[in-house]
Coordinates of C-alpha atoms in Angstrom, one line a residue:
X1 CA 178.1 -49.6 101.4
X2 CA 178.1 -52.1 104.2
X3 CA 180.3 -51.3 107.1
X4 CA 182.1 -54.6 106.5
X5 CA 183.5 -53.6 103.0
X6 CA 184.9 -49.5 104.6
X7 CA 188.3 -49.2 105.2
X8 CA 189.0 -48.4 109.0
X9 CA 192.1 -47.3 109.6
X10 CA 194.3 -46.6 113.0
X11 CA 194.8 -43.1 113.9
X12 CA 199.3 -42.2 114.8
X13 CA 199.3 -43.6 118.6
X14 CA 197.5 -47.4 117.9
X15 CA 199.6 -47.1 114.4
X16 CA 203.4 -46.7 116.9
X17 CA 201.8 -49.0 119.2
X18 CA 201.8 -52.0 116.3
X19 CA 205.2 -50.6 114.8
X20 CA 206.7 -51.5 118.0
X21 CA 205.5 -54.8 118.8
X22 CA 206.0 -56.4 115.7
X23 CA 210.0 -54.7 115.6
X24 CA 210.1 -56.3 119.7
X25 CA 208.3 -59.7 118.6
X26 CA 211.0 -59.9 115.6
X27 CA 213.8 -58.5 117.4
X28 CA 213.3 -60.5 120.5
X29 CA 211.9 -63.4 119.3
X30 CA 214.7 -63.7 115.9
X31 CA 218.0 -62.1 118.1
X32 CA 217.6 -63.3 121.8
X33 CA 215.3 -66.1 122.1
X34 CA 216.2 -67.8 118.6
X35 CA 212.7 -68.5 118.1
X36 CA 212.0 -70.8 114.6
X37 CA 211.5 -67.5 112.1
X38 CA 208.2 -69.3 111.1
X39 CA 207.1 -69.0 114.5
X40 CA 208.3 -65.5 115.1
X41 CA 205.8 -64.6 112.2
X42 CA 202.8 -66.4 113.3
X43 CA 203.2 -64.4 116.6
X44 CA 203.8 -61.4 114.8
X45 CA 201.1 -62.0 112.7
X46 CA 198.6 -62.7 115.8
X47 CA 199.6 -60.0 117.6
X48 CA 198.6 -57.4 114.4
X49 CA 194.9 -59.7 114.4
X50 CA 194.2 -59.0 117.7
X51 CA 195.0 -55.1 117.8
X52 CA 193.0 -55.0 114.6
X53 CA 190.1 -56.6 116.4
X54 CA 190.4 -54.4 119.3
X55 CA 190.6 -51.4 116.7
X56 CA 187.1 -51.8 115.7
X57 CA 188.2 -54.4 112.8
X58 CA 185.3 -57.2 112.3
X59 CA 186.3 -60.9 112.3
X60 CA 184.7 -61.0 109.0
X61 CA 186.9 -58.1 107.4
X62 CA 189.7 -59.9 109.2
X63 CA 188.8 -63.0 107.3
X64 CA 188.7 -61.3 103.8
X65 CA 192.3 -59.5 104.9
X66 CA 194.0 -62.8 105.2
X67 CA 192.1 -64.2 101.8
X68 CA 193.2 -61.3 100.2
X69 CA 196.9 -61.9 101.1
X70 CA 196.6 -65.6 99.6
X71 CA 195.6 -64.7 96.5
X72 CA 198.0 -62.0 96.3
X73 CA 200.5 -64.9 97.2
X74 CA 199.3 -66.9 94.9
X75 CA 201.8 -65.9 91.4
X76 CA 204.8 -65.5 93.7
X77 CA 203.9 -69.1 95.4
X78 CA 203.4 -70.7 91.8
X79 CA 206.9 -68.4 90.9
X80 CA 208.8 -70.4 93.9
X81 CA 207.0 -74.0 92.6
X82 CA 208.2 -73.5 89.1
X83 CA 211.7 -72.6 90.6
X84 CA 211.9 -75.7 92.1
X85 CA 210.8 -77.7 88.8
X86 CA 213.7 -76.0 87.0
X87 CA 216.3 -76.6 89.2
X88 CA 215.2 -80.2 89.9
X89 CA 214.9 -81.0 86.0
X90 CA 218.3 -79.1 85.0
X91 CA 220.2 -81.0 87.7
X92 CA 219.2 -84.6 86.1
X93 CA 219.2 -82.9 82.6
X94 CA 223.3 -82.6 83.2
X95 CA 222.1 -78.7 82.6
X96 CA 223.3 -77.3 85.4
X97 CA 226.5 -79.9 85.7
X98 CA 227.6 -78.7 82.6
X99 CA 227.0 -75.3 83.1
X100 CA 229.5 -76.2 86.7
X101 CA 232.0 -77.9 84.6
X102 CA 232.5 -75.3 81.9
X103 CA 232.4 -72.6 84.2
X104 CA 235.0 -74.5 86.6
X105 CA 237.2 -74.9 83.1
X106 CA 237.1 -71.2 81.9
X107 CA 236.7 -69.1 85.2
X108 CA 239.4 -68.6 87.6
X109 CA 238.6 -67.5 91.3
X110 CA 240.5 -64.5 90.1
X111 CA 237.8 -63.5 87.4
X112 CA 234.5 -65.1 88.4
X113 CA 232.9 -63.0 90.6
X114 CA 233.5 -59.5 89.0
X115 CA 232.3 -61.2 85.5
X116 CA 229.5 -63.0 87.2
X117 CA 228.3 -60.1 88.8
X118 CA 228.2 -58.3 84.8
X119 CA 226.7 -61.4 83.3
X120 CA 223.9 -61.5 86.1
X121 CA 223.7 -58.0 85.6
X122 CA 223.0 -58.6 81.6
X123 CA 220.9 -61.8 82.8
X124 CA 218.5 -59.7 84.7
X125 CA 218.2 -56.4 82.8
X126 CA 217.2 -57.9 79.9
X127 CA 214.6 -60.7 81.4
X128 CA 213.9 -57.6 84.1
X129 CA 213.4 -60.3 86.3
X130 CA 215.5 -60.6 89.6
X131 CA 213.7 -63.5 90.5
X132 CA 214.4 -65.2 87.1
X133 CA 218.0 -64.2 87.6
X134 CA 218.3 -65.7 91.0
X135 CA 216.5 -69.3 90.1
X136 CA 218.4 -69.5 86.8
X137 CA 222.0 -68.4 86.7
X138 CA 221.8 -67.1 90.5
X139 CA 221.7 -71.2 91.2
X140 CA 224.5 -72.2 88.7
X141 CA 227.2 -69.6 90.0
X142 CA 226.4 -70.8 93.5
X143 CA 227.6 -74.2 92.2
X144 CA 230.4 -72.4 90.5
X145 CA 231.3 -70.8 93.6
X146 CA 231.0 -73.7 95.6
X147 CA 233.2 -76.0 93.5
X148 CA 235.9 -72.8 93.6
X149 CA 235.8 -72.8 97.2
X150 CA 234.4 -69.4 97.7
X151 CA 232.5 -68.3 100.6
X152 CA 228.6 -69.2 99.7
X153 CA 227.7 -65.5 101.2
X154 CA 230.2 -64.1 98.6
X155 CA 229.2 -65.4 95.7
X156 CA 224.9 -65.0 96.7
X157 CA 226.0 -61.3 97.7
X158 CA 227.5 -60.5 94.0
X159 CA 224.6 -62.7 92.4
X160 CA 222.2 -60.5 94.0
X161 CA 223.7 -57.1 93.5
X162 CA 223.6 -58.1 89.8
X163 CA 219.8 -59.1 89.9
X164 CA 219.3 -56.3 92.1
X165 CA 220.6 -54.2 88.7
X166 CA 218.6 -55.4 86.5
X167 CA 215.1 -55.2 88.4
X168 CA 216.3 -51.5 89.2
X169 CA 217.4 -50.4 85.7
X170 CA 215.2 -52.5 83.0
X171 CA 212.4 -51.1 81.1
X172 CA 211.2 -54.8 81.2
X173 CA 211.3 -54.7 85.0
X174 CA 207.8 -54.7 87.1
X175 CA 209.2 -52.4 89.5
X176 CA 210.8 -49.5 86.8
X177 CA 207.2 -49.2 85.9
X178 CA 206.0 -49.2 89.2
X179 CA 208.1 -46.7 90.8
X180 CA 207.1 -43.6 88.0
X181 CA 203.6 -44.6 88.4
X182 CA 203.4 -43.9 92.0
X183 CA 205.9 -40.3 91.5
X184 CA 203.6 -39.6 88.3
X185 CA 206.4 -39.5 85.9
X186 CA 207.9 -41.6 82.6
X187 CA 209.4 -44.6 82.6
X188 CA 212.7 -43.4 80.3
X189 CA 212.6 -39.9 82.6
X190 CA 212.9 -42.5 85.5
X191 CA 215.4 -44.6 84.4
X192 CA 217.7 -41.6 83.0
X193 CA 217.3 -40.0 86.8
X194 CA 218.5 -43.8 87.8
X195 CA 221.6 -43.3 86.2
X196 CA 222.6 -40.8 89.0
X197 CA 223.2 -43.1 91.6
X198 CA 223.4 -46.7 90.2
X199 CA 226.9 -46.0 87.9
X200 CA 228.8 -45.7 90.9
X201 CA 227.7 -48.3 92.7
X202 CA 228.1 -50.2 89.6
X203 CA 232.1 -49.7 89.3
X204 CA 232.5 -49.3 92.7
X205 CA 230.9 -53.0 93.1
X206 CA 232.5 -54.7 90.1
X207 CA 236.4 -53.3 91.7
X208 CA 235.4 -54.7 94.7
X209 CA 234.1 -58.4 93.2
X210 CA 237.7 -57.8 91.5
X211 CA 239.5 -57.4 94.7
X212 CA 237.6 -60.4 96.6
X213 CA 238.5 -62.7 93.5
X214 CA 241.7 -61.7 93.9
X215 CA 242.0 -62.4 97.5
X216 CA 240.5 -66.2 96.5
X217 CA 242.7 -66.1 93.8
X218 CA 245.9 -66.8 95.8
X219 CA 244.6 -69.5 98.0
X220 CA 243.3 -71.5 94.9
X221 CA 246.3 -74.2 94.3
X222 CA 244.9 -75.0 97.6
X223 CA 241.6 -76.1 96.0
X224 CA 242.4 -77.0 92.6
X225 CA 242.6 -80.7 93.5
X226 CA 238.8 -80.6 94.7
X227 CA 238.0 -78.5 91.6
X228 CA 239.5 -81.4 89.4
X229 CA 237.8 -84.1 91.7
X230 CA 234.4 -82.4 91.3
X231 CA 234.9 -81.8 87.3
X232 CA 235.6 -85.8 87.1
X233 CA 232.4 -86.6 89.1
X234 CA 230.5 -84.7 86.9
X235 CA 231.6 -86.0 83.8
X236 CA 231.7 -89.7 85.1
X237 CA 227.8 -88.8 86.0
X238 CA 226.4 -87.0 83.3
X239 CA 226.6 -86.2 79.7
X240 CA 228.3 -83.1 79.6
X241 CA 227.7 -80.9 76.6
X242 CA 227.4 -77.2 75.5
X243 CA 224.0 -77.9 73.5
X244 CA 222.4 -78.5 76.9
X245 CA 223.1 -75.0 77.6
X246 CA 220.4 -74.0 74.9
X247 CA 217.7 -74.8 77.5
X248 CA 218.4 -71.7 80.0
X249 CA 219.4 -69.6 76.9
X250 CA 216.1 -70.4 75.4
X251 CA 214.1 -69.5 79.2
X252 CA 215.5 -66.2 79.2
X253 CA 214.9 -65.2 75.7
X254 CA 211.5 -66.1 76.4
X255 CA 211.4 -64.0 80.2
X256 CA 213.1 -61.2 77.9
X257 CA 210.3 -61.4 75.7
X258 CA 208.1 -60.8 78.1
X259 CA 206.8 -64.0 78.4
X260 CA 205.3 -64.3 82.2
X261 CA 208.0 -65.4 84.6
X262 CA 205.9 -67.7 85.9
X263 CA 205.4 -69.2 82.5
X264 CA 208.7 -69.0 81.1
X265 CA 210.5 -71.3 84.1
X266 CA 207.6 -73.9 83.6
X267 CA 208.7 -74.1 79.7
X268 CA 212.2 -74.2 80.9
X269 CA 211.0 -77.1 83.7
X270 CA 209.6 -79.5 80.6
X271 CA 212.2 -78.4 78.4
X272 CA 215.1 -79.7 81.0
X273 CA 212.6 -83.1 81.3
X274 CA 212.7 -83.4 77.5
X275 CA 216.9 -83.2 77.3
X276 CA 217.1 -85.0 80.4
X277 CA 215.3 -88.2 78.7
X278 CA 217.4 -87.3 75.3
X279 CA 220.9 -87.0 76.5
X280 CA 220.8 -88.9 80.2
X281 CA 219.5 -92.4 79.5
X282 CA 221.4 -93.7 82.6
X283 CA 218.1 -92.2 84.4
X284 CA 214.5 -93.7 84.1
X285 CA 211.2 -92.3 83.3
X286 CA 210.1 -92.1 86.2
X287 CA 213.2 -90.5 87.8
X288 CA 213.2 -87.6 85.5
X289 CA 210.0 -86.4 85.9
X290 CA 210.4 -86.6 89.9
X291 CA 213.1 -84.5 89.9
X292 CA 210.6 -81.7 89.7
X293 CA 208.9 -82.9 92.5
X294 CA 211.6 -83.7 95.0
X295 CA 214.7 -82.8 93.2
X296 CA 217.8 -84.6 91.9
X297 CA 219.4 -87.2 94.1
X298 CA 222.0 -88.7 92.9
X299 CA 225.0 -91.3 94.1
X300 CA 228.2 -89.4 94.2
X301 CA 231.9 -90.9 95.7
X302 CA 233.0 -87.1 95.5
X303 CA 231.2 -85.8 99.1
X304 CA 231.4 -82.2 97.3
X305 CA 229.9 -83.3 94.4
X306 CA 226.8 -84.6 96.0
X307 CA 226.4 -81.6 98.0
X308 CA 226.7 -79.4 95.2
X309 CA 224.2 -81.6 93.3
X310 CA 221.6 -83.2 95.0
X311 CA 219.1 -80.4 95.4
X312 CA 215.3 -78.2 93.7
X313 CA 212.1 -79.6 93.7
X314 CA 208.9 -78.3 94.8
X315 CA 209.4 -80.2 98.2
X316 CA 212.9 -78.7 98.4
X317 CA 210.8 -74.9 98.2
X318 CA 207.9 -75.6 101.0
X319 CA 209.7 -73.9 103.5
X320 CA 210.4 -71.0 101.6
X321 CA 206.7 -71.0 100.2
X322 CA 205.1 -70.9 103.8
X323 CA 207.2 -67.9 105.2
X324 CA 206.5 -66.3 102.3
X325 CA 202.4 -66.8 102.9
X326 CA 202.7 -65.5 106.3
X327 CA 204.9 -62.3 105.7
X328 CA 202.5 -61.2 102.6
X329 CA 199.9 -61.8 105.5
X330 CA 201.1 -59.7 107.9
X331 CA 202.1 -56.9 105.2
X332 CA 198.5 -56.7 104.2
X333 CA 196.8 -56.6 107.2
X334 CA 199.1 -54.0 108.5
X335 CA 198.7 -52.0 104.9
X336 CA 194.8 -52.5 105.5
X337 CA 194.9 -50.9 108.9
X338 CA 196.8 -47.8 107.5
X339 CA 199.6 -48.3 110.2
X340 CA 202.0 -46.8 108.2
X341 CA 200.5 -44.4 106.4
X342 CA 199.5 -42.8 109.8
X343 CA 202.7 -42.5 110.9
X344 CA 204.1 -41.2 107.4
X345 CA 201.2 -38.6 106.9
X346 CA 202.1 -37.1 110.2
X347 CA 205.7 -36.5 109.8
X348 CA 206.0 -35.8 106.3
X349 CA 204.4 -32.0 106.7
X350 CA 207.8 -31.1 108.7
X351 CA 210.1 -32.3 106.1
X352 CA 210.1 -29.7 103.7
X353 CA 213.8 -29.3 102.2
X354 CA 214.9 -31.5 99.5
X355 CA 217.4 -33.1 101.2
X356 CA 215.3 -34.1 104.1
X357 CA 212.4 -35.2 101.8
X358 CA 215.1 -37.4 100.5
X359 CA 216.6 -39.0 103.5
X360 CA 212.9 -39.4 104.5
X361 CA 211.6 -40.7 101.4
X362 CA 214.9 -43.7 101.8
X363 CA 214.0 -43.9 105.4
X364 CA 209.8 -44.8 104.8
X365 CA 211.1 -47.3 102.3
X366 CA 212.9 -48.8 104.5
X367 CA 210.2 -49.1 107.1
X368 CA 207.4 -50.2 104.5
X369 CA 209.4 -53.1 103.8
X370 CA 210.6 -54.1 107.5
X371 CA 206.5 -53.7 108.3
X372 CA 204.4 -54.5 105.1
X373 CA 207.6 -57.4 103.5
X374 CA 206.5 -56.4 100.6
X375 CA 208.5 -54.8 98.1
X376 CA 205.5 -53.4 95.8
X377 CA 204.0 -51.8 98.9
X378 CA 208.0 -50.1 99.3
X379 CA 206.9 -48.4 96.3
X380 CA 203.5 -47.7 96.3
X381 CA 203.0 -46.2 99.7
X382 CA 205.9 -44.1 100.1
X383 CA 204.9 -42.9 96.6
X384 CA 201.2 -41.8 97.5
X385 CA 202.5 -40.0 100.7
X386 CA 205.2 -38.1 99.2
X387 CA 204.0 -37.1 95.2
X388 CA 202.6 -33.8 96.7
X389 CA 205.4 -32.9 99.5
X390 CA 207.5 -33.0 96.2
X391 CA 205.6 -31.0 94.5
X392 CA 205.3 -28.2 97.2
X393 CA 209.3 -28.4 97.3
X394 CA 209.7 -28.2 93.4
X395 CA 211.4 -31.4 92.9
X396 CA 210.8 -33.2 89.6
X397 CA 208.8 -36.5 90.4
X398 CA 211.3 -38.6 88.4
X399 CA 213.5 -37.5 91.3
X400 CA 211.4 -39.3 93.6
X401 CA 210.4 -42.2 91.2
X402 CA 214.7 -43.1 91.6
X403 CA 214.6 -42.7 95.7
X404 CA 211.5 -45.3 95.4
X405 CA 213.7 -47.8 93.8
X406 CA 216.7 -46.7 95.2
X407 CA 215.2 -47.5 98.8
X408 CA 212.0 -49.7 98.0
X409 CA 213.3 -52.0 95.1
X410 CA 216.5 -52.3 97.1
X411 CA 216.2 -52.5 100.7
X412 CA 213.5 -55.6 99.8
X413 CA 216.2 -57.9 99.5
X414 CA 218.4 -56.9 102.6
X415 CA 215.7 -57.1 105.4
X416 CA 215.8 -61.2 105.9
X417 CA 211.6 -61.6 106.7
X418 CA 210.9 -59.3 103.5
X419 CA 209.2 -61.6 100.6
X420 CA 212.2 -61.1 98.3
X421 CA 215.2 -61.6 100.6
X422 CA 213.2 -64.9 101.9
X423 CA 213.2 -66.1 97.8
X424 CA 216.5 -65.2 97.3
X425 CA 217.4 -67.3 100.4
X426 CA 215.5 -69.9 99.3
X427 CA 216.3 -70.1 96.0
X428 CA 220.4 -69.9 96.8
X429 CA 220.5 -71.7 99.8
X430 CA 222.7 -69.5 101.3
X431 CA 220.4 -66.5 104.4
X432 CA 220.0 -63.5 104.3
X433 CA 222.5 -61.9 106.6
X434 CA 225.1 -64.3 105.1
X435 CA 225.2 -62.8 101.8
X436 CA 223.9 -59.1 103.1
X437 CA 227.4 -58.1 103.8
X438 CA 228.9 -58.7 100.6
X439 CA 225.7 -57.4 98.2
X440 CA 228.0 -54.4 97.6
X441 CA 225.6 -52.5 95.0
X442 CA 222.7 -52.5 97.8
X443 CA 224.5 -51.0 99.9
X444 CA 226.4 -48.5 98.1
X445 CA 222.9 -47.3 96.3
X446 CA 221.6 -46.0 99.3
X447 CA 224.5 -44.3 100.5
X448 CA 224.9 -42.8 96.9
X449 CA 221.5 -41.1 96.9
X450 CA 221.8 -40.1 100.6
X451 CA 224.7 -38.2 99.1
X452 CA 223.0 -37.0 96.1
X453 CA 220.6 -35.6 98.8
X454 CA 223.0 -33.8 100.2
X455 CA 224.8 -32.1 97.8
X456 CA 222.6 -31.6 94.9
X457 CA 223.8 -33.4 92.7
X458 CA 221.3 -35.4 89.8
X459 CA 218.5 -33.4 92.1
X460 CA 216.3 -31.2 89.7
X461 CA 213.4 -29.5 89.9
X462 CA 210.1 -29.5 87.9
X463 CA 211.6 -27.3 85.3
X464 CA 214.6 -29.6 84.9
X465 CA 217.1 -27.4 86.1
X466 CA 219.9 -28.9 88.7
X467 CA 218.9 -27.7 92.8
X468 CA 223.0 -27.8 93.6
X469 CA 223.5 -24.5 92.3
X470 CA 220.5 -23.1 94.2
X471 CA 222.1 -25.1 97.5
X472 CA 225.3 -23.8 97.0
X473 CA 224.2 -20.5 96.6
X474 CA 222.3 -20.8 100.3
X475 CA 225.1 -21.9 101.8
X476 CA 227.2 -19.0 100.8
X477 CA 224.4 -16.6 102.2

């Protein structure tokens, strides 16, 4: 084997070195010098090449690390283009207008975000696609929202904790398979284990969706006129009617069954051409079809309306599409080099109770995505490190499988440079830090098996049987 094809890999002091300046180039660069994000991650991303150089890395390897990355880019990229098709075509369809109106006729301020959080829950377990979520009904409840005059973070936080559900608990999800792979368990022992710290956050999340509706609830007379305003610009604009709704129906059935994401929002692109030429006539040809392309822009008196409105296309998802090339670049060259897998190989030797390998297992996740972006590589590496630490502690690997998705799956969306919290951004409009604070179930997860951790509880061993007893017991001694 030529030298060019082995894996060299940097030993724990070079491997701290690169964890620290690509957390000072982000911090500094993002917080205190307000640097363009796509700039901070070409610096980053420079910085990594030139240690790996001075590592012993060969420009040529170099050069097939960063092809690598592209092509590993290359489904989510054509994920993000379709994205933008859809939401072009189902804006001059009268798709998503309709979807607005009826939603601004039945919902109340009062109701909507606790039952959109269920019904993106429902949305995204059974397409077990978060992404598909997001850039389907994610997009119309952000309309909703907006024409309700809720906060923008709000309403991406609860539409996010519900995809966030459904890409945890589906069988049909990417990352439910994933995750027992890597702890060498089943997929129904893993998403049983699941159920130990995703119910509460569940309840806990749709009481507090509850409360914040409430809260909008009593300053809605306030908006009710601009509600009514917006409904009339619609309906003087489009052809509003429920058979257009068939169109996203139809897309998720086919994501449910199992037909490639991918594939499944480029039927539901054509599909939105083919009402849009059926039921809009006031539009040409030529304007439908561009509305994949560079989205819908229509004339609208209503200021609101046109906001609300006049958005998707492949244009309107460049920007998205490039930071997401460079952080998948800078993940795999810094998963090639084996920075954190030095650093988690040396450390995970001392952590030996199950509480700790817990905590530690959250904590790696966490780091994985803040160094790699990359959601998979959440998984995957914390996985490989820790299968056998659980297995010296006796902890059942479906125990671990959950604390993969329970930091990996989750924390990808709540670090704003990870490839999943830049989609989601993209896709809603709305950043990450705005919605971050309220994604209630991502937060409460964590906390939930951090306290599983400690007490015991839904932790078992290889044999099945519950560790809290055994805990309990060693605290009394």
């Amino acid at each position: 084997m030529s030298s060019n094809n082995e894996k060299k890999t940097v030993g724990l002091p070079m491997a701290l070195f690169t964890f620290v300046v690509v957390a000072v180039i982000m911090s500094v660069g993002l917080a205190i010098l307000k640097i363009n994000t796509m700039v901070t991650f070409i610096l980053a991303l420079f910085a990594v090449c030139v240690i790996a150089v001075c590592t012993g890395m060969s420009l040529e390897k170099l050069q097939d690390i960063i092809l690598t990355g592209f092509k590993k880019f290359a489904l989510i990229g054509m994920i993000l283009i379709s994205v933008g098709m859809v939401v072009g075509s189902w804006m001059i369809s009268g798709i998503v207008p309709s979807i607005i109106y009826y939603g601004l006729k039945v919902f109340t301020p009062a109701s909507f975000l606790a039952i959109g959080f269920i019904v993106c829950c429902i949305v995204s377990f059974f397409t077990g696609s978060s992404y598909a979520a997001l850039g389907t009904i994610g997009v119309a409840f952000m309309a909703i929202g907006y024409g309700m005059d809720i906060k923008p973070g709000l309403v991406a936080g609860m539409a996010v904790s519900g995809a966030i559900f459904g890409d945890k608990m589906s069988p049909f999800s990417d990352t439910t398979n994933m995750a027992p792979a890597a702890a060498g368990t089943g997929v129904f022992e893993h998403i049983k284990s699941m159920l130990w710290t995703i119910t509460l956050p569940f309840i806990l999340s749709t009481i507090l969706y509850f409360i914040m509706g409430l809260k909008h609830d009593a300053a809605s007379a306030e908006s009710l006129q601009s509600i009514t305003d917006i409904m009339g610009a619609l309906d003087e604009t489009f052809h509003i009617s429920i058979f257009l709704l068939i169109v996203p129906v139809f897309t998720i059935v086919l994501v449910a069954k199992k037909v490639p994401a991918m594939i499944s929002l480029m039927i539901g692109a054509f599909a939105g051409v083919i009402a849009a030429l059926i039921t809009q006539p006031q539009f040409t040809f030529n304007e439908v079809v561009t509305s994949m392309s560079t989205g819908f822009n229509g004339e609208f008196e209503n200021e609101a309306a046109a906001k609300l409105l006049n958005r998707g296309g492949i244009s309107g998802m460049m920007s998205t599409i490039v930071y997401c090339i460079f952080t998948l670049e800078l993940g795999e060259l810094m998963y090639e080099m084996g920075v954190l897998s030095a650093i988690l190989e040396t450390f995970k030797e001392k952590i030996a109770k199950p509480c700790n390998l817990i905590i530690a297992t959250l904590i790696s996740c966490l780091a994985t995505v803040m160094l790699t972006t990359s959601q998979y590589m959440a998984i995957l590496l914390p996985g490989e490190v820790f299968q056998n630490a659980y297995k010296k502690a006796g902890i059942a690997p479906y125990v671990l499988s959950r604390t993969l998705e329970d930091g990996g799956t989750i924390f990808s969306f709540l670090v704003p440079w990870s490839a999943a919290a830049i989609y989601t951004a993209g896709v809603l409009g709305v950043p990450t830090l705005s919605y971050l604070p309220y994604a209630f179930l991502p937060i409460i997860c964590p906390i939930c098996s951090v306290i599983c951790a400690i007490t015991g509880i839904g932790v078992f061993d290889t044999e099945g049987k519950s560790l809290r007893g055994k805990m309990l017991m060693k605290k009394a001694e």
